[in-house]
CSV table of C-alpha atoms in Angstrom, one decimal:
chain,number,residue,atom,x,y,z
A,1,LEU,CA,0.0,0.0,0.0
A,2,SER,CA,2.8,2.4,0.8
A,3,GLN,CA,4.6,1.6,-2.5
A,4,LEU,CA,1.4,2.4,-4.3
A,5,ALA,CA,1.3,5.8,-2.6
A,6,VAL,CA,4.9,6.5,-3.5
A,7,ASP,CA,4.3,5.5,-7.1
A,8,SER,CA,1.2,7.6,-7.3
A,9,ALA,CA,3.1,10.6,-5.8
A,10,GLN,CA,6.0,10.2,-8.3
A,11,SER,CA,3.5,10.1,-11.1
A,12,ALA,CA,1.8,13.2,-9.9
A,13,VAL,CA,5.2,15.0,-9.7
A,14,GLY,CA,6.0,13.9,-13.3
A,15,ASP,CA,2.6,15.1,-14.5
A,16,ALA,CA,3.2,18.5,-12.8
A,17,LYS,CA,6.2,19.4,-14.8
A,18,LEU,CA,5.8,22.6,-16.8
A,19,VAL,CA,7.5,22.8,-20.2
A,20,ALA,CA,7.5,26.0,-22.3
A,21,PRO,CA,6.5,25.6,-25.9
A,22,LEU,CA,9.6,27.6,-27.1
A,23,SER,CA,13.0,28.6,-25.9
A,24,GLY,CA,13.2,32.0,-24.4
A,25,THR,CA,13.2,34.2,-21.4
A,26,LEU,CA,10.6,33.8,-18.6
A,27,LEU,CA,8.9,37.2,-18.3
A,28,SER,CA,6.4,36.4,-15.7
A,29,LEU,CA,5.2,33.5,-13.6
A,30,ASP,CA,1.5,33.8,-12.6
A,31,ILE,CA,1.3,31.0,-10.1
A,32,ASP,CA,2.6,30.3,-6.6
A,33,PRO,CA,4.2,27.0,-5.5
A,34,GLY,CA,1.5,24.5,-4.5
A,35,GLU,CA,-1.2,26.3,-6.3
A,36,ASN,CA,-3.6,24.2,-8.4
A,37,VAL,CA,-4.0,25.1,-12.0
A,38,ASN,CA,-6.1,24.0,-15.0
A,39,ALA,CA,-5.3,23.8,-18.7
A,40,GLN,CA,-7.1,27.0,-19.6
A,41,GLN,CA,-5.3,29.1,-17.0
A,42,PRO,CA,-2.2,31.0,-18.2
A,43,ILE,CA,0.6,30.4,-15.8
A,44,ALA,CA,3.7,32.0,-17.4
A,45,THR,CA,4.8,34.4,-20.1
A,46,VAL,CA,7.8,33.4,-22.1
A,47,ALA,CA,9.3,35.4,-25.0
A,48,ASP,CA,12.1,35.0,-27.5
A,49,VAL,CA,13.6,38.4,-26.6
A,50,ASP,CA,16.2,38.1,-29.4
A,51,ASN,CA,13.5,38.1,-32.0
A,52,LEU,CA,10.7,40.4,-30.8
A,53,ARG,CA,7.9,41.3,-33.2
A,54,VAL,CA,5.5,44.3,-33.3
A,55,LYS,CA,1.8,43.6,-33.2
A,56,ALA,CA,0.0,46.4,-35.1
A,57,ASP,CA,-3.6,47.1,-36.0
A,58,ILE,CA,-4.3,48.0,-39.6
A,59,ASP,CA,-7.6,49.8,-40.1
A,60,GLU,CA,-10.0,48.2,-42.5
A,61,ILE,CA,-9.7,51.3,-44.8
A,62,ASP,CA,-6.0,50.5,-45.3
A,63,VAL,CA,-5.8,46.7,-45.1
A,64,GLY,CA,-6.6,46.2,-48.7
A,65,ARG,CA,-3.3,47.9,-49.7
A,66,ALA,CA,-1.3,46.0,-47.1
A,67,THR,CA,0.3,42.6,-47.9
A,68,ALA,CA,2.7,40.2,-46.2
A,69,SER,CA,6.4,41.1,-47.0
A,70,MET,CA,5.5,44.8,-47.5
A,71,PRO,CA,8.3,47.0,-46.1
A,72,VAL,CA,7.6,49.0,-43.0
A,73,THR,CA,9.5,51.5,-40.8
A,74,VAL,CA,9.3,50.8,-37.0
A,75,THR,CA,9.9,53.5,-34.4
A,76,LEU,CA,9.9,52.5,-30.7
A,77,ASP,CA,8.5,55.2,-28.3
A,78,ALA,CA,11.5,54.5,-26.0
A,79,TYR,CA,13.9,55.5,-28.9
A,80,PRO,CA,12.2,58.4,-30.6
A,81,GLY,CA,13.6,59.3,-34.0
A,82,VAL,CA,15.4,56.0,-34.5
A,83,LYS,CA,13.8,54.4,-37.6
A,84,MET,CA,14.3,50.7,-38.1
A,85,ALA,CA,13.5,48.7,-41.2
A,86,GLY,CA,11.0,45.8,-41.1
A,87,ARG,CA,8.5,43.8,-43.0
A,88,ILE,CA,4.9,42.7,-42.5
A,89,GLU,CA,5.1,38.9,-41.7
A,90,THR,CA,1.4,38.1,-41.4
A,91,ILE,CA,-2.0,39.8,-41.4
A,92,ASP,CA,-4.8,38.1,-39.5
A,93,PRO,CA,-7.6,37.1,-41.8
A,94,GLY,CA,-10.2,37.8,-39.1
A,95,ALA,CA,-11.2,41.3,-38.0
A,96,THR,CA,-11.2,42.7,-34.5
A,97,GLN,CA,-13.3,45.6,-33.1
A,98,LYS,CA,-11.1,48.3,-31.5
A,99,GLN,CA,-12.6,51.6,-30.2
A,100,GLY,CA,-15.5,51.4,-32.7
A,101,SER,CA,-13.3,50.6,-35.7
A,102,THR,CA,-12.7,47.4,-37.6
A,103,VAL,CA,-9.0,46.5,-37.6
A,104,TYR,CA,-6.8,43.6,-38.7
A,105,ARG,CA,-3.8,42.5,-36.5
A,106,ALA,CA,-0.5,42.4,-38.3
A,107,THR,CA,2.8,40.8,-37.1
A,108,ILE,CA,5.8,42.8,-38.1
A,109,GLY,CA,9.4,41.7,-37.9
A,110,PHE,CA,12.2,44.3,-37.7
A,111,THR,CA,15.9,44.7,-37.3
A,112,PRO,CA,16.8,46.7,-34.2
A,113,ALA,CA,19.2,49.6,-34.8
A,114,GLU,CA,22.6,49.7,-33.1
A,115,ASP,CA,22.3,50.6,-29.4
A,116,VAL,CA,18.5,49.8,-29.5
A,117,VAL,CA,17.4,47.2,-27.1
A,118,PRO,CA,13.7,46.3,-27.8
A,119,ARG,CA,11.8,45.0,-24.8
A,120,GLU,CA,8.5,43.1,-24.6
A,121,GLY,CA,5.6,45.5,-24.1
A,122,MET,CA,7.3,48.6,-25.6
A,123,ALA,CA,5.0,50.9,-27.7
A,124,ALA,CA,5.9,51.3,-31.4
A,125,ASP,CA,4.8,53.3,-34.4
A,126,VAL,CA,4.7,51.6,-37.7
A,127,ASP,CA,4.7,53.2,-41.1
A,128,ILE,CA,3.8,50.9,-44.0
A,129,THR,CA,5.3,51.7,-47.3
A,130,ALA,CA,2.5,50.9,-49.8
A,131,GLN,CA,4.2,52.6,-52.7
A,132,ARG,CA,7.4,54.7,-53.1
A,133,LYS,CA,8.1,57.5,-55.5
A,134,GLU,CA,11.3,59.6,-55.7
A,135,GLY,CA,11.6,63.2,-56.8
A,136,VAL,CA,8.0,64.3,-56.3
A,137,LEU,CA,6.6,67.6,-55.3
A,138,LEU,CA,5.0,67.3,-51.8
A,139,LEU,CA,2.7,69.7,-49.9
A,140,PRO,CA,1.3,69.3,-46.4
A,141,ASN,CA,-2.3,68.1,-46.5
A,142,ARG,CA,-3.4,71.4,-44.8
A,143,ALA,CA,-2.4,73.3,-48.0
A,144,PHE,CA,-5.2,71.8,-50.0
A,145,GLU,CA,-8.8,72.9,-50.3
A,146,GLN,CA,-11.3,70.5,-51.9
A,147,VAL,CA,-14.2,71.8,-53.9
A,148,GLY,CA,-16.3,68.9,-55.2
A,149,THR,CA,-13.8,66.5,-56.7
A,150,ARG,CA,-11.2,69.1,-57.5
A,151,GLN,CA,-8.2,70.1,-55.3
A,152,TYR,CA,-7.0,73.7,-55.0
A,153,VAL,CA,-4.0,75.4,-53.3
A,154,THR,CA,-3.8,79.1,-52.6
A,155,LEU,CA,-0.6,80.9,-53.8
A,156,ALA,CA,1.1,83.3,-51.5
A,157,ALA,CA,1.3,85.8,-54.3
A,158,GLU,CA,-0.4,89.2,-54.3
A,159,GLY,CA,-4.2,88.7,-54.4
A,160,SER,CA,-3.8,85.1,-53.2
A,161,PRO,CA,-4.9,83.3,-56.3
A,162,LYS,CA,-6.3,79.8,-56.1
A,163,VAL,CA,-4.8,77.2,-58.4
A,164,GLU,CA,-6.3,73.9,-59.3
A,165,VAL,CA,-3.8,71.0,-58.9
A,166,GLU,CA,-3.8,67.3,-59.7
A,167,THR,CA,-2.8,65.2,-56.8
A,168,GLY,CA,-1.2,61.8,-56.5
A,169,LEU,CA,-0.1,59.7,-53.6
A,170,THR,CA,-1.0,60.8,-50.1
A,171,ASN,CA,-0.5,59.8,-46.5
A,172,ASN,CA,-1.6,61.2,-43.1
A,173,THR,CA,0.6,64.3,-43.5
A,174,ASP,CA,1.6,65.0,-47.1
A,175,THR,CA,0.2,64.8,-50.7
A,176,GLU,CA,2.0,64.6,-54.0
A,177,VAL,CA,1.3,67.3,-56.5
A,178,ILE,CA,1.3,65.9,-60.1
A,179,SER,CA,0.5,69.1,-62.0
A,180,GLY,CA,-0.8,72.7,-61.6
A,181,LEU,CA,2.1,73.8,-59.4
A,182,GLU,CA,5.9,74.1,-59.9
A,183,GLU,CA,8.7,73.7,-57.4
A,184,GLY,CA,9.6,77.0,-55.9
A,185,GLN,CA,6.0,78.4,-55.9
A,186,VAL,CA,4.9,79.4,-52.4
A,187,VAL,CA,1.5,78.3,-51.1
A,188,LEU,CA,-0.4,79.2,-48.0
A,189,ILE,CA,-1.0,76.6,-45.4
A,190,LYS,CA,-4.1,76.7,-43.3
């Protein structure tokens, strides 16, 4: 009877062994010695700190232009102004609701810059490069006035004439001017 109890205890100890699903660094342990756990209860956080990824939400308005392997620029809030090259690795096929918007979660791999030590939980800004053009005329978005489907800018010349312009690529801050304006002309910014 006592041998049966010993065998049962040894089996229970063997069954209680915790094995991480990956090699890495233990970031947190969410149980105490002797505490009972179940299979659905998270008990630890483990990360491969040498290969951290950024999890970013892409708005449904933009997700149609984003694809895996697309280049991105990553800036960590802890290292402002340090831009690091990366790529979109995956985009989740299913949507998530976040603050009333529909977003798709993307996983982004990046190469840390020299003297940058990314840490789990750091906040990051991600700029996705959907298309790149060199040698274009750019104006801040605040310089444009839309009337119907046409775009106008106001020249800083005497009388402040408005000029219709044809626009191209745009982002959150700047818009490309394809025609209607020449380099060196001064425009008013609202």
